[in-house]
Amino acid sequence: MAPFNTPGIVITGFKERPESILAQGNRLYIGTSTGNLHIHDLSDSTSKSDVAILTSSPCLLRLRKGLSRRAIDQLGYIKDLNSLVLLSETLVTLYPLPSFSPPTPLTKTKGALSFATYSSVIDTRSSGDGTTAIPTMVTQLIVGCRRRVVVYCWKDGEVQEIKEAALPHSPRLIAFLDRDNVCFAYSPTEYAVFSISKLAAVDVTLPIAPATSMGALSGLGNYMMLSRGAKSKPNIVRISETETLVVRDNQGFIVGVDGKQTRPDIIDWPGPPDEIAYVSPYVFSILPPGTVPVSEEGSSSSGLSTTPQTTIPAPVVQVVSPFRSPFHSPNSNVPANANCSIRLLTASLVAKSPLFLVSTPVDRTIATTEGSCVWKFEMKPWGEQIDELVQKGSYADALALLNTLDTAVLPDKDERCTRIRALNAVAQFRAGKYDDAINTFLELDLNPAKVVALYPERVAGRLSVPQDEWIPLFGGPANPTPKPEDSTSANSSDTSKEGSKEKIIERSPSPTGSVRVRSKTMFGSLLPSAAKDDDVVSLSGRRKAKQPLDDSTRAVEVLWRYLTDRRPKVAGALAAVNITSAQSHQWPTLSETSTEELFSLPNVPLTSLTPQQLIHFAQIVDTALFKSYLLYRPALLGSLCRVANWCEVSEVEEELRAREKFAELIFLYNGKKMHAKALALLQQDKLDPTVSYLQKLGPEYLDQIFKSARWVFDQDREMGLQVFMSEDVELPRSHVVDYLEKIDPQISARYIEYLIEEKHEDGGMLHDRLAELYLSITISAKKRGDNQKRDETYAKLLHFIDTTNHYHPARLYGRLSEDLYEARAILLGRMGRHEHALELYAYKLGNFQKAEEYCKRVYHPDTETNTVFLTLLKLYLRPTAKDLPNLLPPALDLMRRQSHRLNPVETLQLLPPLVSAEEVRKFLQQALRMPVCDSHVIREINKARSEQVARTLMILESRRVKVTDSRICPQCHKRLGSSVIAVHAPRGEVTHYQCREAFSKKLNSLRQS
């Protein structure tokens, strides 16, 4: 691939010998060997080829004759001064444009050999506050003289102090690195980096070339050695602000501002280049005749050829691509006619600048007659260069070129970089560099469907794509141009060899045709008519790697790394939108989506995908992981099936069946809610796994549970009932009861018993249902004559209706038959109809004990049931039915046992006249001891006592004592007078109050004696 458009002649028939060229804007300045300056207008000229070359030439605007007495060696331009810099007669002179007068000779540059200019913008501080930054245009002109250097500087057009420094050698060529550092070329082997601020130079240190550095060219003989030694000259060109390219012999080195190599790799030319130029990011070089082997031009014979001519007998333009490491320039040579010399008179200062070459016939007569030609090389657009590299499969070259560009010159750089990195990863994968490829796929967040498509059908399924479709799948060209094989191993036919050689040395007999044909010959490989265009100008000619085995274990292991990296990240992205693999059955399956739709999923971060796209990613990743495990690591299948996954069942189930991986298949079915298939497999096994599986299914799969449980019931009814006694899930109880009742009412009754006892069910519906089931089973057993079953179930019914309160008695009572007296009695009691219940106990059942126990259960004092025993006694003593046995004995027994709960008066009133007192003696005794009788006696005693106390008080209150002035205290024998006194009962002795105690003791002692 040529990085430039088809070169064309911009000036033809130039009679003088050009020595220097300067392109500035739309002006082309050509300095000649006679000191004349030609100024051409390039604005209306376009590069042509073939016949059109002779019909187009830029307009000659001006010819300055005699601008110098000798050859104009070098041209330059200073924008600040709008002046042309001219080196001639070892003196640098400034010519203002467009008048060229008055010229300003720089007198300090006498003995000048070369010069270079450099312009930059710096921020200077204002003199006022010192904080405001003012952008200033700084232009530097450095002139290399004999053993010294002179530095001129202008700031915004104002000249600054001139600097001068001595050097150990004379700089033949100069190239700026940045504003402060300049590289000098003293000789073909000696270079130095000069610091303008320090005015000091540092020698460039280059590695010592090995003695056998010629390598493959060593067989060319002494001619090559002489050619390289005789014409070797210094070459230097600026690469960037920190690097410059220097040439020693046939090798190019990249050195930095410290004078040392910045990159370990070097550029190898077949011979020392005459001249070099740099148009970012390519290095152009002119190789002298006889240095380039014919094989490098793309049309050589094999190494076994005995053809005597082994080198191109003409100068060759070679393009080197330094943006890759190591430097790389296979088959990029453009041969010229053997009778022409070419010179590269301009060096590029900025990217995309045009490059001008001058071709001059070696024969002086022809040169005088036809003159020289000026060729113009213009770079192709960056996008076009990259597209051509991609078309040829040179993805690494395309990426390297992209890395040298800025988004300002290529707006879609990021999109291109992503696409080409993916294509390069595909090429690496094809070459067996699986780890590198997968690392790129992970970094780019590529659609996993495309990554999986690189694998065979056994792993990728229907996503698998043939190798010849990999590149289009990843966004590459549909029909990429195959990369050419290395010339050392290619075997071309004799016809192509001879034809190529004839093109190189082609001559035309006519002068008119010679210009045309010679031009075609000189750059024939670059013109559209060239048959070997792809081979000649390709920047890459590496041999294709051998195709690896598609199903190699190493490739699949790398796929596992990719899939296991994607899997948790996709799951995390789905969790962020509240989607889990348990919902996989709610989304379309992978098989329902076309491969075109899957391949069209975007290559963006997971957070930028829609939920549907994320689900497709998860399905692709898990399905591929599952299939690869199945083929290479079957032991890992179980763990993968047990965890949540998005695997596509239809892609793997047949393979699992074939390998008899039934346990893994069952787990997979379960995870995908495909319970019917899982249960169908389980039915081939024992009952326990089926029961365990059914116990874990939720109510949304009730129909499936009922369907599969029927098979379990047919095998073992006890196991079948265990299906509905799960502790993990809760099924609709009423539906289960209906289902079990259809199978067997007894099983349904046992299920309800389990709910009531274990689950503490208190709903009236299920309690009613259980009572009805007991009743139904009882009646059925009676009809079958199974008395044991009938008695057993009837006992359960009686116990249930007698001990629970969560059913509706009236509803069950209406279903009872007439002969179930005890059940009817219990239900009547539940409904508050105690008299009717006792009638059934006393009259129908004749069970007086149960009648009495019934009364004990319902009796509550101070409530409406406190007369229930009296009601039973009435039924005994005043029966409502006929033809009954004598009920007096049970009545008297009831009176003896429950006398404290019977009203004595009403009870005695119920007794028949012939009942003796002896028969009810115990009742009477108990009646008298009843709290009612005791209260009457206590009340009368309290009344009598109160009356007695009142009478005594009245008598005591009627007694008096008379105290006179002469009455004396019997204790102290003193007159009482008006002192406080105390009267002593019962005889009325009167003492002083303070003497009362002593007198009382005295009285007590007398009474005791």
mmCIF file of C-alpha atoms in Angstrom, residues 369-674:
data_model
loop_
_atom_site.group_PDB
_atom_site.id
_atom_site.type_symbol
_atom_site.label_atom_id
_atom_site.label_comp_id
_atom_site.label_asym_id
_atom_site.label_seq_id
_atom_site.Cartn_x
_atom_site.Cartn_y
_atom_site.Cartn_z
ATOM 1 C CA THR A 369 17.404 19.047 -24.181
ATOM 2 C CA GLU A 370 14.636 17.772 -21.914
ATOM 3 C CA GLY A 371 15.494 19.364 -18.616
ATOM 4 C CA SER A 372 14.564 18.113 -15.140
ATOM 5 C CA CYS A 373 11.161 17.097 -13.754
ATOM 6 C CA VAL A 374 9.740 18.032 -10.373
ATOM 7 C CA TRP A 375 7.499 15.360 -8.878
ATOM 8 C CA LYS A 376 4.985 15.998 -6.145
ATOM 9 C CA PHE A 377 4.045 13.429 -3.529
ATOM 10 C CA GLU A 378 0.902 14.128 -1.505
ATOM 11 C CA MET A 379 -0.284 11.957 1.340
ATOM 12 C CA LYS A 380 -3.567 10.148 0.995
ATOM 13 C CA PRO A 381 -6.289 11.010 3.506
ATOM 14 C CA TRP A 382 -5.727 9.178 6.779
ATOM 15 C CA GLY A 383 -8.997 7.329 6.501
ATOM 16 C CA GLU A 384 -8.094 6.059 3.063
ATOM 17 C CA GLN A 385 -4.669 4.884 4.236
ATOM 18 C CA ILE A 386 -6.192 3.012 7.148
ATOM 19 C CA ASP A 387 -8.895 1.484 4.959
ATOM 20 C CA GLU A 388 -6.266 0.190 2.554
ATOM 21 C CA LEU A 389 -4.301 -1.374 5.391
ATOM 22 C CA VAL A 390 -7.455 -3.022 6.677
ATOM 23 C CA GLN A 391 -8.332 -4.225 3.189
ATOM 24 C CA LYS A 392 -4.947 -5.915 2.976
ATOM 25 C CA GLY A 393 -5.262 -7.401 6.444
ATOM 26 C CA SER A 394 -2.457 -5.300 7.939
ATOM 27 C CA TYR A 395 -4.394 -4.592 11.117
ATOM 28 C CA ALA A 396 -1.351 -4.069 13.319
ATOM 29 C CA ASP A 397 -0.048 -1.481 10.851
ATOM 30 C CA ALA A 398 -3.418 0.229 10.779
ATOM 31 C CA LEU A 399 -3.525 0.377 14.587
ATOM 32 C CA ALA A 400 -0.007 1.721 14.768
ATOM 33 C CA LEU A 401 -0.886 4.408 12.241
ATOM 34 C CA LEU A 402 -4.031 5.280 14.186
ATOM 35 C CA ASN A 403 -1.999 5.723 17.366
ATOM 36 C CA THR A 404 0.055 8.446 15.686
ATOM 37 C CA LEU A 405 -3.026 10.473 14.755
ATOM 38 C CA ASP A 406 -5.138 12.897 16.703
ATOM 39 C CA THR A 407 -8.916 13.039 16.692
ATOM 40 C CA ALA A 408 -8.675 16.505 15.153
ATOM 41 C CA VAL A 409 -7.414 15.019 11.863
ATOM 42 C CA LEU A 410 -9.508 11.837 12.112
ATOM 43 C CA PRO A 411 -12.806 12.480 13.935
ATOM 44 C CA ASP A 412 -13.849 8.813 13.912
ATOM 45 C CA LYS A 413 -10.530 7.620 15.330
ATOM 46 C CA ASP A 414 -12.085 5.886 18.340
ATOM 47 C CA GLU A 415 -14.637 3.977 16.271
ATOM 48 C CA ARG A 416 -11.984 2.911 13.785
ATOM 49 C CA CYS A 417 -9.620 1.888 16.550
ATOM 50 C CA THR A 418 -12.238 -0.317 18.174
ATOM 51 C CA ARG A 419 -13.127 -1.994 14.897
ATOM 52 C CA ILE A 420 -9.515 -2.547 13.805
ATOM 53 C CA ARG A 421 -8.483 -3.825 17.221
ATOM 54 C CA ALA A 422 -11.263 -6.372 16.944
ATOM 55 C CA LEU A 423 -10.096 -7.374 13.462
ATOM 56 C CA ASN A 424 -6.523 -7.633 14.691
ATOM 57 C CA ALA A 425 -7.716 -9.844 17.526
ATOM 58 C CA VAL A 426 -9.445 -12.087 14.987
ATOM 59 C CA ALA A 427 -6.177 -12.326 13.060
ATOM 60 C CA GLN A 428 -4.374 -13.202 16.289
ATOM 61 C CA PHE A 429 -6.973 -15.825 17.062
ATOM 62 C CA ARG A 430 -6.550 -17.324 13.609
ATOM 63 C CA ALA A 431 -2.798 -17.404 14.164
ATOM 64 C CA GLY A 432 -3.187 -19.279 17.441
ATOM 65 C CA LYS A 433 -2.574 -16.291 19.749
ATOM 66 C CA TYR A 434 -5.715 -17.024 21.701
ATOM 67 C CA ASP A 435 -4.813 -15.221 24.909
ATOM 68 C CA ASP A 436 -3.962 -11.977 23.148
ATOM 69 C CA ALA A 437 -7.156 -12.159 21.113
ATOM 70 C CA ILE A 438 -9.379 -12.834 24.122
ATOM 71 C CA ASN A 439 -7.716 -10.016 26.086
ATOM 72 C CA THR A 440 -8.662 -7.634 23.296
ATOM 73 C CA PHE A 441 -12.212 -8.943 23.131
ATOM 74 C CA LEU A 442 -12.577 -8.322 26.858
ATOM 75 C CA GLU A 443 -11.157 -4.816 26.665
ATOM 76 C CA LEU A 444 -13.458 -3.849 23.798
ATOM 77 C CA ASP A 445 -16.657 -5.240 25.374
ATOM 78 C CA LEU A 446 -17.341 -7.089 22.156
ATOM 79 C CA ASN A 447 -20.607 -8.841 21.449
ATOM 80 C CA PRO A 448 -20.082 -12.372 22.853
ATOM 81 C CA ALA A 449 -21.996 -13.845 19.918
ATOM 82 C CA LYS A 450 -19.140 -12.809 17.621
ATOM 83 C CA VAL A 451 -16.496 -14.210 19.940
ATOM 84 C CA VAL A 452 -18.299 -17.534 20.258
ATOM 85 C CA ALA A 453 -18.762 -17.605 16.480
ATOM 86 C CA LEU A 454 -15.002 -18.169 16.106
ATOM 87 C CA TYR A 455 -15.412 -21.665 17.539
ATOM 88 C CA PRO A 456 -16.687 -24.821 15.827
ATOM 89 C CA GLU A 457 -20.312 -25.824 15.816
ATOM 90 C CA ARG A 458 -19.834 -28.243 18.694
ATOM 91 C CA VAL A 459 -19.094 -25.258 20.932
ATOM 92 C CA ALA A 460 -20.846 -22.357 19.192
ATOM 93 C CA GLY A 461 -23.858 -24.192 17.817
ATOM 94 C CA ARG A 462 -25.673 -22.290 15.112
ATOM 95 C CA LEU A 463 -23.556 -19.198 15.884
ATOM 96 C CA SER A 464 -20.476 -20.865 14.402
ATOM 97 C CA VAL A 465 -19.105 -19.039 11.356
ATOM 98 C CA PRO A 466 -16.575 -20.353 8.785
ATOM 99 C CA GLN A 467 -13.125 -18.792 8.912
ATOM 100 C CA ASP A 468 -13.542 -16.966 5.635
ATOM 101 C CA GLU A 469 -16.481 -15.061 7.161
ATOM 102 C CA TRP A 470 -14.754 -14.021 10.389
ATOM 103 C CA ILE A 471 -13.453 -10.714 9.077
ATOM 104 C CA PRO A 472 -16.813 -9.492 7.647
ATOM 105 C CA LEU A 473 -18.473 -10.579 10.894
ATOM 106 C CA PHE A 474 -16.249 -8.215 12.888
ATOM 107 C CA GLY A 475 -16.785 -5.277 10.540
ATOM 108 C CA GLY A 476 -13.952 -5.922 8.109
ATOM 109 C CA PRO A 477 -14.110 -5.915 4.306
ATOM 110 C CA ALA A 478 -16.191 -8.640 2.720
ATOM 111 C CA ASN A 479 -13.393 -9.599 0.314
ATOM 112 C CA PRO A 480 -10.097 -8.647 1.969
ATOM 113 C CA THR A 481 -6.960 -8.687 -0.148
ATOM 114 C CA PRO A 482 -4.727 -11.522 1.017
ATOM 115 C CA LYS A 483 -1.454 -10.384 2.510
ATOM 116 C CA PRO A 484 1.472 -11.150 0.173
ATOM 117 C CA GLU A 485 3.815 -13.952 1.102
ATOM 118 C CA ASP A 486 7.409 -13.154 2.010
ATOM 119 C CA SER A 487 9.531 -12.685 -1.054
ATOM 120 C CA THR A 488 12.183 -15.101 0.149
ATOM 121 C CA SER A 489 9.694 -17.965 0.002
ATOM 122 C CA ALA A 490 7.510 -16.930 -2.951
ATOM 123 C CA ASN A 491 8.075 -18.715 -6.252
ATOM 124 C CA SER A 492 6.934 -16.522 -9.122
ATOM 125 C CA SER A 493 6.744 -17.741 -12.703
ATOM 126 C CA ASP A 494 9.441 -17.069 -15.278
ATOM 127 C CA THR A 495 7.024 -14.944 -17.271
ATOM 128 C CA SER A 496 6.345 -12.551 -14.431
ATOM 129 C CA LYS A 497 10.072 -12.314 -13.692
ATOM 130 C CA GLU A 498 10.987 -11.392 -17.219
ATOM 131 C CA GLY A 499 8.087 -8.931 -17.520
ATOM 132 C CA SER A 500 9.063 -7.175 -14.347
ATOM 133 C CA LYS A 501 12.657 -6.869 -15.327
ATOM 134 C CA GLU A 502 11.707 -5.440 -18.708
ATOM 135 C CA LYS A 503 9.605 -2.775 -16.995
ATOM 136 C CA ILE A 504 12.522 -1.665 -14.804
ATOM 137 C CA ILE A 505 14.960 -1.110 -17.696
ATOM 138 C CA GLU A 506 12.416 -0.020 -20.287
ATOM 139 C CA ARG A 507 13.572 2.637 -22.779
ATOM 140 C CA SER A 508 11.668 4.421 -25.533
ATOM 141 C CA PRO A 509 13.256 5.136 -28.909
ATOM 142 C CA SER A 510 11.624 8.506 -29.426
ATOM 143 C CA PRO A 511 12.422 11.651 -27.385
ATOM 144 C CA THR A 512 8.784 12.546 -27.039
ATOM 145 C CA GLY A 513 7.890 9.146 -25.859
ATOM 146 C CA SER A 514 10.953 8.921 -23.669
ATOM 147 C CA VAL A 515 9.660 11.540 -21.266
ATOM 148 C CA ARG A 516 6.328 9.807 -20.996
ATOM 149 C CA VAL A 517 7.648 6.288 -20.835
ATOM 150 C CA ARG A 518 10.598 7.171 -18.647
ATOM 151 C CA SER A 519 8.216 8.814 -16.204
ATOM 152 C CA LYS A 520 6.127 5.709 -16.229
ATOM 153 C CA THR A 521 9.227 3.619 -15.701
ATOM 154 C CA MET A 522 10.551 5.823 -12.928
ATOM 155 C CA PHE A 523 7.391 5.556 -10.786
ATOM 156 C CA GLY A 524 5.617 2.845 -12.695
ATOM 157 C CA SER A 525 4.939 0.792 -9.586
ATOM 158 C CA LEU A 526 2.900 3.632 -8.113
ATOM 159 C CA LEU A 527 0.750 4.367 -11.155
ATOM 160 C CA PRO A 528 -2.669 2.724 -11.613
ATOM 161 C CA SER A 529 -1.488 0.768 -14.645
ATOM 162 C CA ALA A 530 1.183 -1.060 -12.669
ATOM 163 C CA ALA A 531 0.524 -4.771 -12.606
ATOM 164 C CA LYS A 532 2.392 -5.323 -9.362
ATOM 165 C CA ASP A 533 1.016 -2.375 -7.391
ATOM 166 C CA ASP A 534 -0.023 -4.302 -4.314
ATOM 167 C CA ASP A 535 3.258 -6.150 -4.079
ATOM 168 C CA VAL A 536 5.431 -3.072 -4.661
ATOM 169 C CA VAL A 537 3.964 -0.549 -2.255
ATOM 170 C CA SER A 538 2.718 -2.813 0.509
ATOM 171 C CA LEU A 539 3.868 -1.807 3.951
ATOM 172 C CA SER A 540 3.502 -5.338 5.274
ATOM 173 C CA GLY A 541 4.535 -8.630 3.775
ATOM 174 C CA ARG A 542 4.536 -11.089 6.636
ATOM 175 C CA ARG A 543 3.837 -14.745 6.089
ATOM 176 C CA LYS A 544 0.468 -16.010 7.194
ATOM 177 C CA ALA A 545 0.550 -18.147 10.268
ATOM 178 C CA LYS A 546 -0.586 -21.723 10.031
ATOM 179 C CA GLN A 547 -4.227 -22.252 10.817
ATOM 180 C CA PRO A 548 -4.710 -23.630 14.330
ATOM 181 C CA LEU A 549 -7.112 -26.427 15.048
ATOM 182 C CA ASP A 550 -10.571 -24.961 15.634
ATOM 183 C CA ASP A 551 -11.418 -27.309 18.480
ATOM 184 C CA SER A 552 -8.056 -27.267 20.225
ATOM 185 C CA THR A 553 -8.176 -27.554 23.976
ATOM 186 C CA ARG A 554 -6.079 -24.422 24.412
ATOM 187 C CA ALA A 555 -8.529 -22.323 22.426
ATOM 188 C CA VAL A 556 -11.438 -23.599 24.489
ATOM 189 C CA GLU A 557 -9.589 -22.929 27.739
ATOM 190 C CA VAL A 558 -9.118 -19.339 26.652
ATOM 191 C CA LEU A 559 -12.814 -19.212 25.813
ATOM 192 C CA TRP A 560 -13.563 -20.286 29.384
ATOM 193 C CA ARG A 561 -11.566 -17.336 30.634
ATOM 194 C CA TYR A 562 -13.588 -15.016 28.442
ATOM 195 C CA LEU A 563 -16.946 -16.522 29.390
ATOM 196 C CA THR A 564 -16.232 -16.649 33.114
ATOM 197 C CA ASP A 565 -15.194 -13.004 32.981
ATOM 198 C CA ARG A 566 -18.354 -11.962 31.156
ATOM 199 C CA ARG A 567 -20.731 -14.116 33.192
ATOM 200 C CA PRO A 568 -20.693 -12.290 36.561
ATOM 201 C CA LYS A 569 -20.588 -8.899 34.876
ATOM 202 C CA VAL A 570 -23.644 -9.654 32.765
ATOM 203 C CA ALA A 571 -25.409 -11.037 35.842
ATOM 204 C CA GLY A 572 -24.585 -7.836 37.720
ATOM 205 C CA ALA A 573 -25.948 -5.692 34.893
ATOM 206 C CA LEU A 574 -29.158 -7.753 34.879
ATOM 207 C CA ALA A 575 -29.468 -7.488 38.643
ATOM 208 C CA ALA A 576 -29.270 -3.715 38.312
ATOM 209 C CA VAL A 577 -32.506 -3.832 36.291
ATOM 210 C CA ASN A 578 -34.072 -6.409 38.642
ATOM 211 C CA ILE A 579 -33.800 -9.396 36.325
ATOM 212 C CA THR A 580 -32.581 -12.799 37.511
ATOM 213 C CA SER A 581 -32.089 -16.128 35.807
ATOM 214 C CA ALA A 582 -35.150 -17.439 37.667
ATOM 215 C CA GLN A 583 -37.150 -15.341 35.196
ATOM 216 C CA SER A 584 -35.487 -16.898 32.147
ATOM 217 C CA HIS A 585 -38.666 -18.750 31.180
ATOM 218 C CA GLN A 586 -40.460 -15.407 30.860
ATOM 219 C CA TRP A 587 -38.141 -14.136 28.093
ATOM 220 C CA PRO A 588 -37.712 -15.313 24.488
ATOM 221 C CA THR A 589 -35.240 -18.150 24.161
ATOM 222 C CA LEU A 590 -32.043 -17.970 22.177
ATOM 223 C CA SER A 591 -33.408 -20.322 19.537
ATOM 224 C CA GLU A 592 -36.257 -17.900 18.843
ATOM 225 C CA THR A 593 -33.770 -15.172 17.880
ATOM 226 C CA SER A 594 -32.069 -15.161 14.479
ATOM 227 C CA THR A 595 -28.295 -15.252 14.240
ATOM 228 C CA GLU A 596 -28.378 -11.970 12.328
ATOM 229 C CA GLU A 597 -30.083 -10.297 15.257
ATOM 230 C CA LEU A 598 -27.588 -11.801 17.704
ATOM 231 C CA PHE A 599 -24.593 -10.696 15.632
ATOM 232 C CA SER A 600 -26.053 -7.186 15.385
ATOM 233 C CA LEU A 601 -25.981 -6.663 19.147
ATOM 234 C CA PRO A 602 -23.859 -3.576 19.883
ATOM 235 C CA ASN A 603 -20.247 -3.634 21.071
ATOM 236 C CA VAL A 604 -20.745 -1.292 24.025
ATOM 237 C CA PRO A 605 -20.321 -1.503 27.819
ATOM 238 C CA LEU A 606 -22.933 -3.631 29.546
ATOM 239 C CA THR A 607 -24.462 -0.626 31.287
ATOM 240 C CA SER A 608 -25.456 0.790 27.888
ATOM 241 C CA LEU A 609 -27.468 -2.265 26.823
ATOM 242 C CA THR A 610 -31.218 -2.743 27.051
ATOM 243 C CA PRO A 611 -32.626 -5.544 29.238
ATOM 244 C CA GLN A 612 -33.413 -7.636 26.163
ATOM 245 C CA GLN A 613 -29.865 -7.247 24.849
ATOM 246 C CA LEU A 614 -28.416 -8.134 28.238
ATOM 247 C CA ILE A 615 -30.510 -11.287 28.312
ATOM 248 C CA HIS A 616 -29.226 -12.280 24.871
ATOM 249 C CA PHE A 617 -25.673 -11.760 26.142
ATOM 250 C CA ALA A 618 -26.367 -13.931 29.183
ATOM 251 C CA GLN A 619 -27.930 -16.670 27.051
ATOM 252 C CA ILE A 620 -24.998 -16.700 24.636
ATOM 253 C CA VAL A 621 -22.371 -16.775 27.387
ATOM 254 C CA ASP A 622 -23.989 -19.501 29.485
ATOM 255 C CA THR A 623 -24.867 -21.685 26.510
ATOM 256 C CA ALA A 624 -21.335 -21.553 25.154
ATOM 257 C CA LEU A 625 -19.872 -22.206 28.608
ATOM 258 C CA PHE A 626 -22.211 -25.157 29.084
ATOM 259 C CA LYS A 627 -21.377 -26.726 25.723
ATOM 260 C CA SER A 628 -17.644 -26.274 26.169
ATOM 261 C CA TYR A 629 -17.796 -27.846 29.645
ATOM 262 C CA LEU A 630 -19.815 -30.694 28.201
ATOM 263 C CA LEU A 631 -17.110 -31.398 25.630
ATOM 264 C CA TYR A 632 -13.954 -30.780 27.658
ATOM 265 C CA ARG A 633 -14.806 -30.645 31.373
ATOM 266 C CA PRO A 634 -17.906 -32.804 32.031
ATOM 267 C CA ALA A 635 -17.134 -32.857 35.743
ATOM 268 C CA LEU A 636 -17.961 -29.145 35.982
ATOM 269 C CA LEU A 637 -21.422 -29.547 34.474
ATOM 270 C CA GLY A 638 -23.136 -30.384 37.732
ATOM 271 C CA SER A 639 -22.056 -27.226 39.517
ATOM 272 C CA LEU A 640 -22.995 -25.093 36.529
ATOM 273 C CA CYS A 641 -26.449 -26.687 36.300
ATOM 274 C CA ARG A 642 -27.129 -26.175 39.991
ATOM 275 C CA VAL A 643 -26.432 -22.446 39.974
ATOM 276 C CA ALA A 644 -28.606 -19.876 38.270
ATOM 277 C CA ASN A 645 -27.882 -19.748 34.548
ATOM 278 C CA TRP A 646 -29.272 -18.622 31.200
ATOM 279 C CA CYS A 647 -28.239 -21.696 29.211
ATOM 280 C CA GLU A 648 -30.326 -22.528 26.142
ATOM 281 C CA VAL A 649 -31.719 -25.999 26.879
ATOM 282 C CA SER A 650 -32.456 -26.913 23.281
ATOM 283 C CA GLU A 651 -28.761 -26.528 22.449
ATOM 284 C CA VAL A 652 -27.531 -29.075 24.993
ATOM 285 C CA GLU A 653 -30.293 -31.453 26.041
ATOM 286 C CA GLU A 654 -29.745 -33.994 23.292
ATOM 287 C CA GLU A 655 -26.030 -34.114 24.015
ATOM 288 C CA LEU A 656 -26.745 -34.601 27.717
ATOM 289 C CA ARG A 657 -29.126 -37.440 26.972
ATOM 290 C CA ALA A 658 -26.596 -39.074 24.693
ATOM 291 C CA ARG A 659 -23.984 -38.913 27.464
ATOM 292 C CA GLU A 660 -26.573 -40.080 30.055
ATOM 293 C CA LYS A 661 -26.066 -36.955 32.132
ATOM 294 C CA PHE A 662 -29.594 -37.233 33.478
ATOM 295 C CA ALA A 663 -28.921 -35.586 36.842
ATOM 296 C CA GLU A 664 -27.393 -32.527 35.183
ATOM 297 C CA LEU A 665 -30.249 -32.423 32.682
ATOM 298 C CA ILE A 666 -32.805 -32.520 35.486
ATOM 299 C CA PHE A 667 -31.090 -29.621 37.265
ATOM 300 C CA LEU A 668 -31.022 -27.708 34.004
ATOM 301 C CA TYR A 669 -34.714 -28.369 33.352
ATOM 302 C CA ASN A 670 -35.515 -27.238 36.860
ATOM 303 C CA GLY A 671 -33.619 -23.990 36.481
ATOM 304 C CA LYS A 672 -35.471 -23.252 33.243
ATOM 305 C CA LYS A 673 -38.886 -24.121 34.786
ATOM 306 C CA MET A 674 -39.216 -27.018 32.363
#
